[in-house]
Coordinates of C-alpha atoms in Angstrom, one line a residue:
Chain A
X634 CA 19.4 -67.5 106.9
X635 CA 21.2 -64.4 105.5
X636 CA 24.8 -63.9 106.8
X637 CA 24.1 -60.1 107.1
X638 CA 20.9 -58.0 107.1
X639 CA 22.2 -54.4 106.8
X640 CA 25.2 -53.9 104.5
X641 CA 27.0 -50.7 103.9
X642 CA 29.3 -50.2 100.9
X643 CA 31.8 -47.4 101.0
X644 CA 33.3 -46.5 97.6
X645 CA 30.9 -47.0 94.7
X646 CA 33.1 -47.9 91.8
X647 CA 33.2 -51.0 89.6
X648 CA 33.5 -53.4 92.6
X649 CA 31.3 -51.5 95.1
X650 CA 28.5 -51.1 92.6
X651 CA 28.8 -54.7 91.4
X652 CA 28.4 -55.9 95.0
X653 CA 25.4 -53.7 95.4
X654 CA 23.8 -55.1 92.2
X655 CA 24.6 -58.7 93.2
X656 CA 23.2 -58.3 96.7
X657 CA 20.0 -56.9 95.2
X658 CA 19.7 -60.0 93.0
X659 CA 20.9 -62.7 95.5
X660 CA 19.8 -61.3 98.9
X661 CA 16.9 -58.9 98.0
X662 CA 15.8 -58.4 101.6
X663 CA 19.1 -57.0 102.7
X664 CA 19.0 -53.3 103.5
X665 CA 21.8 -51.6 101.4
X666 CA 23.4 -48.3 102.2
X667 CA 26.1 -46.6 100.1
X668 CA 28.6 -43.8 100.4
X669 CA 31.2 -42.3 98.1
X670 CA 33.5 -39.4 98.7
X671 CA 32.6 -38.0 95.3
X672 CA 29.2 -36.2 95.3
X673 CA 28.8 -36.9 91.5
X674 CA 29.2 -40.6 92.1
X675 CA 26.6 -40.5 94.9
X676 CA 24.3 -38.8 92.4
X677 CA 24.8 -41.6 89.9
X678 CA 24.3 -44.2 92.5
X679 CA 21.0 -42.5 93.5
X680 CA 19.9 -42.4 89.9
X681 CA 20.7 -46.0 89.3
X682 CA 18.9 -47.0 92.6
X683 CA 21.8 -49.1 93.6
X684 CA 21.0 -48.6 97.3
X685 CA 18.1 -48.1 99.7
X686 CA 20.0 -45.1 101.0
X687 CA 23.0 -43.1 99.8
X688 CA 24.3 -40.9 102.7
X689 CA 26.3 -37.7 102.6
X690 CA 29.0 -38.8 105.1
X691 CA 30.8 -42.1 105.7
X692 CA 29.8 -42.1 109.3
X693 CA 26.1 -41.8 108.6
X694 CA 26.4 -44.8 106.2
X695 CA 27.6 -47.2 108.8
X696 CA 25.4 -46.2 111.8
X697 CA 23.3 -49.4 111.9
X698 CA 25.3 -51.7 109.6
X699 CA 26.1 -55.3 110.5
X700 CA 28.6 -55.5 107.5
X701 CA 30.7 -52.6 106.2
X702 CA 32.7 -53.2 103.0
X703 CA 35.3 -50.7 102.1
X704 CA 35.7 -50.6 98.3
X705 CA 38.2 -47.8 97.9
X706 CA 41.8 -47.8 96.6
X707 CA 44.1 -49.5 99.1
X708 CA 45.9 -46.3 99.9
X709 CA 42.6 -44.7 101.1
X710 CA 41.6 -47.5 103.4
X711 CA 43.1 -46.1 106.6
X712 CA 41.6 -42.6 106.1
X713 CA 38.1 -44.1 105.3
X714 CA 38.3 -46.4 108.4
X715 CA 39.2 -43.4 110.5
X716 CA 36.1 -41.5 109.1
X717 CA 33.7 -44.3 110.2
X718 CA 35.4 -45.2 113.6
X719 CA 33.1 -43.1 115.8
X720 CA 29.8 -44.3 114.2
X721 CA 30.7 -48.0 113.7
X722 CA 28.4 -50.3 115.7
X723 CA 30.4 -52.5 118.1
X724 CA 29.0 -55.8 116.6
X725 CA 29.6 -54.8 112.9
X726 CA 32.0 -56.7 110.8
X727 CA 34.3 -54.6 108.7
X728 CA 35.6 -56.0 105.4
X729 CA 37.2 -54.7 102.2
X730 CA 38.0 -55.7 98.6
X731 CA 41.6 -54.5 98.3
X732 CA 44.3 -56.2 96.2
X733 CA 46.9 -56.0 99.0
X734 CA 46.0 -57.5 102.3
X735 CA 49.0 -57.0 104.8
X736 CA 49.0 -53.3 104.4
X737 CA 45.2 -53.0 104.4
X738 CA 44.9 -55.2 107.6
X739 CA 47.5 -53.0 109.3
X740 CA 45.8 -49.8 108.3
X741 CA 42.3 -51.0 109.3
X742 CA 43.5 -52.4 112.6
X743 CA 45.2 -49.1 113.5
X744 CA 42.2 -47.0 112.6
X745 CA 39.6 -49.3 114.2
X746 CA 41.0 -50.7 117.4
X747 CA 38.7 -53.5 118.8
X748 CA 36.6 -53.8 115.6
X749 CA 36.0 -57.2 113.9
X750 CA 38.0 -56.9 110.8
X751 CA 37.8 -59.7 108.1
X752 CA 39.6 -58.5 104.9
X753 CA 38.7 -60.1 101.6
X754 CA 39.7 -59.8 98.0
X755 CA 37.4 -60.9 95.2
X756 CA 39.7 -61.7 92.3
X757 CA 37.5 -60.3 89.6
X758 CA 37.1 -57.1 87.6
X759 CA 37.2 -55.5 84.2
X760 CA 39.2 -52.5 82.8
X761 CA 36.2 -50.2 83.4
X762 CA 35.8 -48.0 86.4
X763 CA 33.0 -46.2 88.2
X764 CA 29.4 -47.0 89.4
X765 CA 28.0 -47.5 85.9
X766 CA 30.7 -50.2 85.0
X767 CA 29.4 -52.7 87.6
X768 CA 27.2 -55.7 87.0
X769 CA 25.6 -58.4 89.2
X770 CA 27.4 -61.4 87.8
X771 CA 31.0 -60.1 88.1
X772 CA 31.9 -62.5 90.9
X773 CA 30.3 -65.6 89.5
X774 CA 32.8 -68.5 89.5
X775 CA 35.6 -66.2 90.5
X776 CA 37.6 -66.7 93.7
X777 CA 37.3 -64.5 96.7
X778 CA 40.3 -64.8 99.0
X779 CA 39.6 -64.1 102.7
X780 CA 42.6 -63.2 104.8
X781 CA 41.5 -63.2 108.5
X782 CA 44.0 -61.8 111.0
X783 CA 45.4 -64.2 113.6
X784 CA 42.8 -65.1 116.2
X785 CA 39.9 -63.8 114.1
X786 CA 36.4 -64.7 115.2
X787 CA 35.5 -67.9 113.4
X788 CA 31.8 -67.0 113.1
X789 CA 32.7 -63.7 111.5
X790 CA 35.0 -65.4 109.0
X791 CA 32.2 -67.8 108.1
X792 CA 29.6 -65.1 107.7
X793 CA 31.9 -63.1 105.3
X794 CA 32.6 -66.4 103.5
X795 CA 28.9 -67.2 103.1
X796 CA 28.3 -63.6 101.9
X797 CA 30.7 -64.1 99.0
X798 CA 29.4 -67.6 98.2
X799 CA 25.9 -66.1 97.9
X800 CA 27.3 -63.7 95.3
X801 CA 28.5 -66.7 93.3
X802 CA 32.1 -66.7 94.3
X803 CA 34.2 -69.5 95.5
X804 CA 36.0 -68.8 98.8
X805 CA 39.5 -69.6 99.9
X806 CA 41.2 -68.6 103.2
X807 CA 44.7 -67.4 103.1
X808 CA 47.4 -65.8 105.2
X809 CA 47.7 -62.1 104.3
X810 CA 51.4 -62.2 103.4
X811 CA 50.9 -65.3 101.2
X812 CA 48.0 -63.6 99.5
X813 CA 50.2 -60.6 98.7
X814 CA 52.8 -62.8 97.0
X815 CA 50.3 -64.8 95.1
X816 CA 48.6 -61.7 93.8
X817 CA 52.0 -60.1 93.0
X818 CA 52.6 -62.7 90.4
X819 CA 49.0 -63.3 89.2
X820 CA 47.8 -59.7 89.1
X821 CA 50.2 -57.0 90.1
X822 CA 53.1 -57.9 87.9
X823 CA 50.9 -58.5 84.8
X824 CA 49.4 -55.0 85.3
X825 CA 52.9 -53.5 85.7
X826 CA 54.1 -55.1 82.6
X827 CA 51.1 -54.2 80.6
X828 CA 51.4 -50.5 81.6
X829 CA 55.1 -50.6 80.7
X830 CA 54.7 -52.0 77.2
X831 CA 51.9 -49.7 76.3
X832 CA 54.0 -46.8 77.5
X833 CA 57.0 -48.1 75.5
X834 CA 54.9 -48.4 72.4
X835 CA 53.4 -44.9 72.7
X836 CA 56.9 -43.4 73.2
X837 CA 58.3 -44.7 69.9
X838 CA 59.4 -42.1 67.4
X839 CA 59.8 -44.0 64.2
X840 CA 56.7 -46.2 64.7
X841 CA 53.8 -43.8 65.0
X842 CA 51.0 -44.2 67.5
X843 CA 48.6 -44.6 64.6
X844 CA 50.6 -47.6 63.4
X845 CA 50.6 -49.1 66.9
X846 CA 46.9 -48.9 67.0
X847 CA 46.3 -50.2 63.5
X848 CA 48.4 -53.3 63.8
X849 CA 47.6 -54.0 67.5
X850 CA 45.7 -57.2 66.5
X851 CA 49.1 -58.9 66.2
X852 CA 49.2 -59.2 70.0
X853 CA 49.6 -55.7 71.5
X854 CA 45.9 -55.1 72.0
X855 CA 45.8 -57.9 74.6
X856 CA 48.0 -55.7 76.9
X857 CA 46.0 -52.6 76.4
X858 CA 42.9 -53.9 78.3
X859 CA 44.5 -54.1 81.7
X860 CA 46.6 -51.0 81.0
X861 CA 43.3 -49.1 80.8
X862 CA 42.5 -50.0 84.4
X863 CA 42.0 -47.4 87.1
X864 CA 45.2 -45.4 87.7
X865 CA 44.6 -44.5 91.3
X866 CA 43.8 -48.0 92.3
X867 CA 46.9 -49.4 90.6
X868 CA 49.3 -46.7 91.9
X869 CA 48.2 -47.7 95.4
X870 CA 48.6 -51.4 94.8
X871 CA 52.2 -51.0 93.7
X872 CA 53.0 -48.7 96.6
X873 CA 51.3 -51.0 99.1
X874 CA 52.6 -54.3 97.9
X875 CA 56.1 -52.9 97.1
X876 CA 58.3 -55.7 98.4
X877 CA 56.5 -58.6 96.7
X878 CA 56.1 -56.7 93.4
X879 CA 59.8 -55.8 93.3
X880 CA 60.7 -59.4 94.0
X881 CA 58.5 -60.8 91.2
X882 CA 59.7 -58.0 88.9
X883 CA 63.3 -59.1 89.6
X884 CA 62.5 -62.8 88.7
X885 CA 60.7 -61.6 85.5
X886 CA 63.7 -59.5 84.5
X887 CA 66.1 -62.4 84.9
X888 CA 63.9 -64.6 82.8
X889 CA 63.6 -61.9 80.2
X890 CA 67.4 -61.5 80.0
X891 CA 67.8 -65.2 79.5
X892 CA 65.3 -65.1 76.6
X893 CA 67.1 -62.0 75.2
X894 CA 70.4 -63.9 75.2
X895 CA 68.8 -66.9 73.5
X896 CA 67.5 -64.6 70.7
X897 CA 70.9 -62.8 70.4
X898 CA 72.8 -66.1 70.1
X899 CA 70.2 -67.9 67.9
X900 CA 69.3 -70.6 70.5
X901 CA 66.1 -71.8 68.9
X902 CA 65.8 -74.9 71.1
X903 CA 65.7 -72.8 74.2
X904 CA 62.9 -70.6 72.8
X905 CA 61.0 -73.6 71.5
X906 CA 61.1 -75.3 74.9
X907 CA 59.8 -72.3 76.8
X908 CA 57.1 -71.6 74.2
X909 CA 55.9 -75.2 74.5
X910 CA 55.8 -75.2 78.3
X911 CA 53.6 -72.1 78.5
X912 CA 50.7 -73.7 76.6
X913 CA 49.9 -76.0 79.6
X914 CA 49.1 -73.1 81.9
X915 CA 46.4 -71.8 79.6
X916 CA 44.9 -75.2 79.3
X917 CA 44.7 -75.3 83.1
X918 CA 43.0 -71.9 83.3
X919 CA 40.4 -72.9 80.8
X920 CA 39.8 -76.3 82.3
X921 CA 39.2 -74.6 85.7
X922 CA 36.7 -72.2 84.2
X923 CA 38.9 -69.1 84.8
X924 CA 38.8 -67.9 81.2
X925 CA 36.6 -68.2 78.2
X926 CA 37.3 -71.4 76.3
X927 CA 36.6 -69.8 72.9
X928 CA 39.6 -68.7 70.9
X929 CA 40.7 -65.0 71.1
X930 CA 39.0 -64.6 74.5
X931 CA 35.7 -65.2 72.7
X932 CA 36.1 -61.9 70.8
X933 CA 33.6 -61.5 68.0
X934 CA 34.9 -62.0 64.5
X935 CA 31.9 -60.6 62.7
Chain B
X1135 CA 36.9 -59.7 37.8
X1136 CA 38.8 -61.9 40.2
X1137 CA 42.4 -61.1 40.9
X1138 CA 43.4 -64.7 40.6
X1139 CA 41.7 -67.9 39.3
X1140 CA 43.9 -70.7 40.5
X1141 CA 45.3 -70.3 44.0
X1142 CA 47.6 -72.7 45.8
X1143 CA 48.1 -72.6 49.6
X1144 CA 51.2 -74.3 51.0
X1145 CA 51.0 -74.9 54.7
X1146 CA 47.5 -75.7 56.0
X1147 CA 47.5 -74.3 59.5
X1148 CA 45.4 -71.6 61.2
X1149 CA 46.2 -69.0 58.5
X1150 CA 46.4 -71.2 55.4
X1151 CA 43.1 -72.9 56.3
X1152 CA 41.4 -69.6 57.0
X1153 CA 42.5 -68.2 53.6
X1154 CA 41.0 -71.4 52.0
X1155 CA 37.7 -71.0 53.8
X1156 CA 37.5 -67.3 53.0
X1157 CA 38.3 -67.8 49.3
X1158 CA 35.5 -70.4 49.2
X1159 CA 33.1 -67.8 50.6
X1160 CA 34.2 -64.7 48.8
X1161 CA 35.5 -66.1 45.5
X1162 CA 33.7 -69.4 45.1
X1163 CA 34.8 -69.9 41.4
X1164 CA 38.5 -69.9 42.3
X1165 CA 40.2 -73.3 41.9
X1166 CA 41.9 -74.0 45.2
X1167 CA 44.9 -76.4 45.7
X1168 CA 46.5 -77.2 49.0
X1169 CA 49.6 -78.9 50.3
X1170 CA 51.1 -79.5 53.7
X1171 CA 54.3 -81.3 54.6
X1172 CA 52.5 -83.3 57.3
X1173 CA 50.4 -86.1 55.8
X1174 CA 48.1 -86.0 58.8
X1175 CA 47.3 -82.4 58.1
X1176 CA 46.7 -83.2 54.4
X1177 CA 44.2 -85.9 55.5
X1178 CA 42.3 -83.4 57.7
X1179 CA 42.2 -80.8 54.9
X1180 CA 40.8 -83.5 52.6
X1181 CA 38.2 -84.5 55.2
X1182 CA 37.2 -80.8 55.8
X1183 CA 37.0 -80.3 52.0
X1184 CA 39.0 -77.1 52.2
X1185 CA 40.4 -77.5 48.7
X1186 CA 39.5 -78.8 45.3
X1187 CA 42.8 -80.7 45.4
X1188 CA 45.3 -81.6 48.1
X1189 CA 48.5 -82.8 46.5
X1190 CA 51.2 -85.1 47.9
X1191 CA 54.1 -82.8 46.9
X1192 CA 54.7 -79.0 47.0
X1193 CA 55.7 -79.1 43.4
X1194 CA 52.5 -80.7 42.2
X1195 CA 50.5 -78.1 44.1
X1196 CA 51.8 -75.1 42.2
X1197 CA 51.9 -76.6 38.7
X1198 CA 49.1 -74.5 37.2
X1199 CA 48.7 -71.8 39.9
X1200 CA 48.5 -68.1 39.2
X1201 CA 48.9 -67.3 43.0
X1202 CA 50.9 -69.3 45.4
X1203 CA 50.7 -68.3 49.1
X1204 CA 53.3 -69.8 51.5
X1205 CA 51.7 -70.2 54.9
X1206 CA 54.6 -71.9 56.7
X1207 CA 56.7 -70.7 59.7
X1208 CA 59.1 -68.0 58.5
X1209 CA 62.1 -70.2 59.1
X1210 CA 60.8 -72.7 56.5
X1211 CA 60.0 -70.3 53.7
X1212 CA 63.3 -70.7 51.9
X1213 CA 63.1 -74.5 51.9
X1214 CA 59.5 -74.6 50.7
X1215 CA 60.3 -72.0 48.0
X1216 CA 63.2 -74.3 46.8
X1217 CA 60.8 -77.2 46.7
X1218 CA 58.4 -75.5 44.3
X1219 CA 61.0 -73.7 42.2
X1220 CA 61.1 -76.2 39.3
X1221 CA 57.3 -76.4 39.0
X1222 CA 56.3 -72.8 39.5
X1223 CA 54.7 -71.3 36.3
X1224 CA 56.6 -68.3 35.0
X1225 CA 53.6 -66.0 35.3
X1226 CA 52.6 -67.0 38.9
X1227 CA 52.7 -64.6 41.7
X1228 CA 54.3 -65.9 44.9
X1229 CA 53.2 -64.4 48.2
X1230 CA 53.3 -65.4 51.9
X1231 CA 51.8 -64.5 55.3
X1232 CA 54.9 -64.4 57.5
X1233 CA 55.4 -62.0 60.4
X1234 CA 58.9 -60.9 59.3
X1235 CA 59.3 -59.5 55.8
X1236 CA 63.0 -58.6 55.2
X1237 CA 64.2 -62.1 56.0
X1238 CA 61.4 -63.8 54.1
X1239 CA 61.9 -61.6 51.0
X1240 CA 65.6 -62.4 51.1
X1241 CA 64.9 -66.2 51.4
X1242 CA 62.2 -66.2 48.6
X1243 CA 64.3 -64.1 46.2
X1244 CA 67.2 -66.4 46.7
X1245 CA 65.2 -69.6 46.1
X1246 CA 63.1 -68.3 43.3
X1247 CA 65.2 -66.1 41.0
X1248 CA 63.1 -64.3 38.4
X1249 CA 59.8 -65.1 40.1
X1250 CA 57.2 -62.4 40.9
X1251 CA 57.4 -62.2 44.7
X1252 CA 54.9 -60.0 46.6
X1253 CA 55.2 -60.7 50.3
X1254 CA 52.2 -60.0 52.6
X1255 CA 51.3 -60.1 56.2
X1256 CA 47.7 -60.3 57.4
X1257 CA 47.8 -59.0 61.0
X1258 CA 45.3 -61.5 62.3
X1259 CA 45.2 -64.7 64.2
X1260 CA 44.2 -66.5 67.3
X1261 CA 46.1 -68.6 69.8
X1262 CA 44.9 -71.8 68.1
X1263 CA 46.9 -73.8 65.5
X1264 CA 46.2 -76.3 62.8
X1265 CA 43.7 -76.7 59.9
X1266 CA 40.7 -77.1 62.2
X1267 CA 41.4 -73.7 63.9
X1268 CA 40.8 -71.6 60.8
X1269 CA 37.6 -69.7 60.0
X1270 CA 36.5 -67.6 57.0
X1271 CA 36.1 -64.3 58.8
X1272 CA 39.5 -64.2 60.4
X1273 CA 40.7 -61.3 58.2
X1274 CA 37.5 -59.2 58.3
X1275 CA 38.4 -55.6 59.3
X1276 CA 42.0 -56.6 60.0
X1277 CA 45.0 -55.0 58.2
X1278 CA 47.0 -56.8 55.6
X1279 CA 50.5 -55.3 55.1
X1280 CA 52.0 -55.8 51.7
X1281 CA 55.7 -55.3 51.4
X1282 CA 56.7 -55.3 47.7
X1283 CA 60.4 -55.5 46.9
X1284 CA 61.9 -52.4 45.1
X1285 CA 60.8 -52.3 41.5
X1286 CA 58.0 -54.8 42.0
X1287 CA 55.4 -55.1 39.2
X1288 CA 52.6 -52.7 40.0
X1289 CA 49.9 -54.9 38.6
X1290 CA 51.0 -57.8 40.7
X1291 CA 51.0 -55.6 43.8
X1292 CA 47.5 -54.5 43.0
X1293 CA 46.2 -58.0 42.3
X1294 CA 47.6 -59.2 45.7
X1295 CA 46.0 -56.1 47.4
X1296 CA 42.7 -56.8 45.7
X1297 CA 42.9 -60.5 46.8
X1298 CA 43.2 -59.4 50.5
X1299 CA 40.5 -56.8 50.2
X1300 CA 38.1 -59.5 48.9
X1301 CA 38.8 -61.5 52.1
X1302 CA 37.6 -58.5 54.1
X1303 CA 41.0 -57.0 55.0
X1304 CA 42.2 -53.4 54.7
X1305 CA 45.5 -53.2 52.8
X1306 CA 48.5 -51.0 53.5
X1307 CA 51.8 -51.0 51.5
X1308 CA 55.0 -50.8 53.6
X1309 CA 58.7 -51.0 53.2
X1310 CA 59.8 -54.4 54.5
X1311 CA 62.3 -53.0 57.1
X1312 CA 59.7 -50.7 58.5
X1313 CA 57.2 -53.5 58.7
X1314 CA 59.6 -55.5 60.7
X1315 CA 60.1 -52.6 63.2
X1316 CA 56.4 -51.9 63.5
X1317 CA 55.6 -55.6 64.1
X1318 CA 58.4 -55.9 66.5
X1319 CA 56.6 -53.5 68.9
X1320 CA 53.0 -54.4 68.1
X1321 CA 53.3 -58.2 67.9
X1322 CA 56.7 -59.7 68.5
X1323 CA 57.6 -58.0 71.8
X1324 CA 54.1 -58.6 73.2
X1325 CA 54.5 -62.3 72.5
X1326 CA 58.0 -62.4 74.0
X1327 CA 56.8 -60.8 77.2
X1328 CA 53.7 -63.0 77.5
X1329 CA 55.9 -66.1 77.1
X1330 CA 58.3 -64.8 79.7
X1331 CA 55.8 -63.9 82.4
X1332 CA 53.9 -67.2 81.9
X1333 CA 57.3 -69.0 82.3
X1334 CA 58.2 -66.9 85.4
X1335 CA 54.9 -67.7 87.0
X1336 CA 55.1 -71.4 86.3
X1337 CA 58.6 -71.6 87.8
X1338 CA 57.6 -70.1 91.2
X1339 CA 58.2 -72.4 94.2
X1340 CA 56.2 -70.7 97.0
X1341 CA 53.3 -69.9 94.8
X1342 CA 52.0 -73.1 93.3
X1343 CA 50.9 -73.6 89.7
X1344 CA 47.4 -74.3 91.0
X1345 CA 47.3 -70.9 92.7
X1346 CA 48.5 -69.2 89.6
X1347 CA 45.7 -70.8 87.7
X1348 CA 43.0 -70.2 90.3
X1349 CA 43.7 -66.5 90.7
X1350 CA 44.6 -65.8 87.1
X1351 CA 41.5 -63.6 86.6
X1352 CA 43.4 -60.8 88.4
X1353 CA 45.2 -60.1 85.1
X1354 CA 47.6 -63.0 84.4
X1355 CA 45.1 -64.9 82.2
X1356 CA 45.3 -62.1 79.6
X1357 CA 48.9 -63.0 78.9
X1358 CA 48.3 -66.7 78.7
X1359 CA 46.3 -66.5 75.5
X1360 CA 49.2 -65.3 73.3
X1361 CA 51.6 -67.5 75.2
X1362 CA 49.7 -70.4 73.9
X1363 CA 50.5 -69.6 70.3
X1364 CA 52.4 -72.0 68.0
X1365 CA 55.9 -72.5 69.3
X1366 CA 57.6 -73.2 66.0
X1367 CA 56.1 -70.1 64.3
X1368 CA 57.2 -67.9 67.2
X1369 CA 60.7 -69.4 67.5
X1370 CA 61.2 -68.5 63.9
X1371 CA 59.8 -65.0 64.2
X1372 CA 62.3 -64.1 67.0
X1373 CA 65.3 -65.6 65.2
X1374 CA 64.3 -63.9 61.9
X1375 CA 63.5 -60.5 63.2
X1376 CA 66.3 -60.6 65.8
X1377 CA 67.7 -57.0 65.5
X1378 CA 64.4 -55.2 65.7
X1379 CA 63.1 -57.5 68.5
X1380 CA 66.3 -56.9 70.6
X1381 CA 66.0 -53.2 70.1
X1382 CA 62.4 -53.1 71.3
X1383 CA 63.3 -55.3 74.2
X1384 CA 66.0 -52.9 75.2
X1385 CA 63.6 -50.0 75.2
X1386 CA 61.0 -52.0 77.2
X1387 CA 63.6 -53.0 79.8
X1388 CA 64.7 -49.4 80.3
X1389 CA 61.1 -48.4 80.8
X1390 CA 60.5 -51.3 83.2
X1391 CA 63.6 -50.3 85.2
X1392 CA 62.3 -46.7 85.5
X1393 CA 59.0 -48.1 86.9
X1394 CA 60.8 -50.4 89.2
X1395 CA 62.7 -47.4 90.6
X1396 CA 59.5 -45.4 91.0
X1397 CA 58.0 -48.2 93.0
X1398 CA 61.1 -48.7 95.2
X1399 CA 61.2 -45.0 96.0
X1400 CA 57.5 -44.6 96.4
X1401 CA 57.1 -42.1 93.5
X1402 CA 53.3 -42.4 93.2
X1403 CA 53.0 -39.4 90.9
X1404 CA 55.2 -41.0 88.2
X1405 CA 53.1 -44.2 88.4
X1406 CA 49.9 -42.3 88.2
X1407 CA 51.0 -40.3 85.2
X1408 CA 52.0 -43.4 83.2
X1409 CA 48.8 -45.3 84.2
X1410 CA 46.7 -42.4 82.9
X1411 CA 48.6 -42.0 79.6
X1412 CA 48.1 -45.7 78.7
X1413 CA 44.3 -45.5 78.7
X1414 CA 44.3 -43.3 75.5
X1415 CA 45.8 -46.1 73.4
X1416 CA 43.1 -48.5 74.3
X1417 CA 40.5 -46.0 73.4
X1418 CA 42.2 -45.5 69.9
X1419 CA 42.2 -49.3 69.3
X1420 CA 38.5 -49.6 70.1
X1421 CA 37.6 -46.5 68.1
X1422 CA 39.4 -47.9 65.1
X1423 CA 37.6 -51.3 65.4
X1424 CA 40.8 -53.3 66.2
X1425 CA 39.3 -54.7 69.4
X1426 CA 36.0 -55.6 71.0
X1427 CA 34.4 -52.6 72.6
X1428 CA 32.8 -54.7 75.3
X1429 CA 34.6 -54.8 78.7
X1430 CA 36.9 -57.7 79.4
X1431 CA 37.3 -58.4 75.6
X1432 CA 33.7 -59.4 75.5
X1433 CA 34.3 -62.4 77.7
X1434 CA 31.1 -64.0 78.9
X1435 CA 30.2 -63.4 82.6
X1436 CA 27.4 -66.0 82.8

């Protein structure tokens, strides 16, 4: 039995359009409705036939849904929730895919008093944005973290969990605050650092941008992928998960200072020790199927 | 006409063994000799038939070479050069593949007075190490930077350039000091930052290592690849290119502090502006064939 029969996706970007595609493949009898604030995106969604219906307002999209998934930047969640409040069926479950859960839960609870809100975060994505960037297998073997509020309806939690399992994801339940700290180190800080170093490199005077690009295969190019991610989404993530991100950034800066000192004073043993330790984490990631086992991320070498 | 007929490779790791494989494919009539300080590595090279000869000493390896390429960590270049000094033919060209050129040029010049030294740096690699990690196409479409000393023999420079072009690389000449500053930002700082963040993540108390691994697809895993690179090689790089690395690190830290401040004070516009700017660099890298155009580095998604 399907966990939901009439699913509405609001926000048709990489994640929203991937969910639509995956639902079509895995649960083809589900009735799918989509909405995006951008008329151009709605037109593309129509053309790609991602949904049974694409509506002109958010309210019209949710009118007979039993699951509504908000796939908009986390800073827009509250406003979008307010837009659907009047039309949301009383028995619908509202979920989302945002990278910060405390702030999103707060915003949704405030905008939708009495609604069944089960936030979720599929830890998957690429550097591409928009409805054409999505694909049906994006969530395969990736984790989806579900962060129910205290006292959440157990059946609703299980239905949302089953929904994600059907899309190929593995599901884990987590307390929203802990989610935000885990993601601050595994996702938010990496993006912040990647954006920073790409900015630093592009601001150099004596090393030209053309040199940075030409010799990027020495390591720099690995950072440019996530620094090409959607700017609005990431601005909102940093503003919404501010405390946890600032704390992780502080730890990182301390560790970087220690390394800087080791280089300045020629402490090769300290460098060697750190560089040996970090290999184990990559092994773990590959063993647990969270990255490509081929060298160089499986990039083609002719 | 082949630029060299009898090539010796000292140090049979990822790069040395890739050069040997590529020479076999692209210049099959060349006589190839190899040496590695580690007897186990020599045994593997024998078994893989990477060379016509694998010798038991560095001196024996160079005795009739017309090109000797040192493929050892940059901190070992001087000692290896001293080992071959007595047996090096007067007309042989000595080159290397190290990531720092000023320090290597100094070490080689000191150990091999009067020799023809043409340092080079193929900007290519993977996170794997050792003779089994190499492959013949590693240098295809990658840049090889040649950093001749002042007054270098023009014919020798051209022969080394032609050698690398035959392996599929594009060649650029550069002054050694400028090379070291370009690579400090495009390669050395990225590695340093990747090692640091992987270290920071593995030292967390409240977020377990298992959580870091499970949710690494949110961005963190991109950093773990280069943080799995050879520890000895990278220790030597940071110690040899200390001044340039410390300078780039200082610039990076300033930029990171500015971003930290923007997050603390909720300056979304500043974040958005930086996050938009950084997309252009990735486009340049892909347009110039220095990274895989497929999303997610071309990783497989089922």
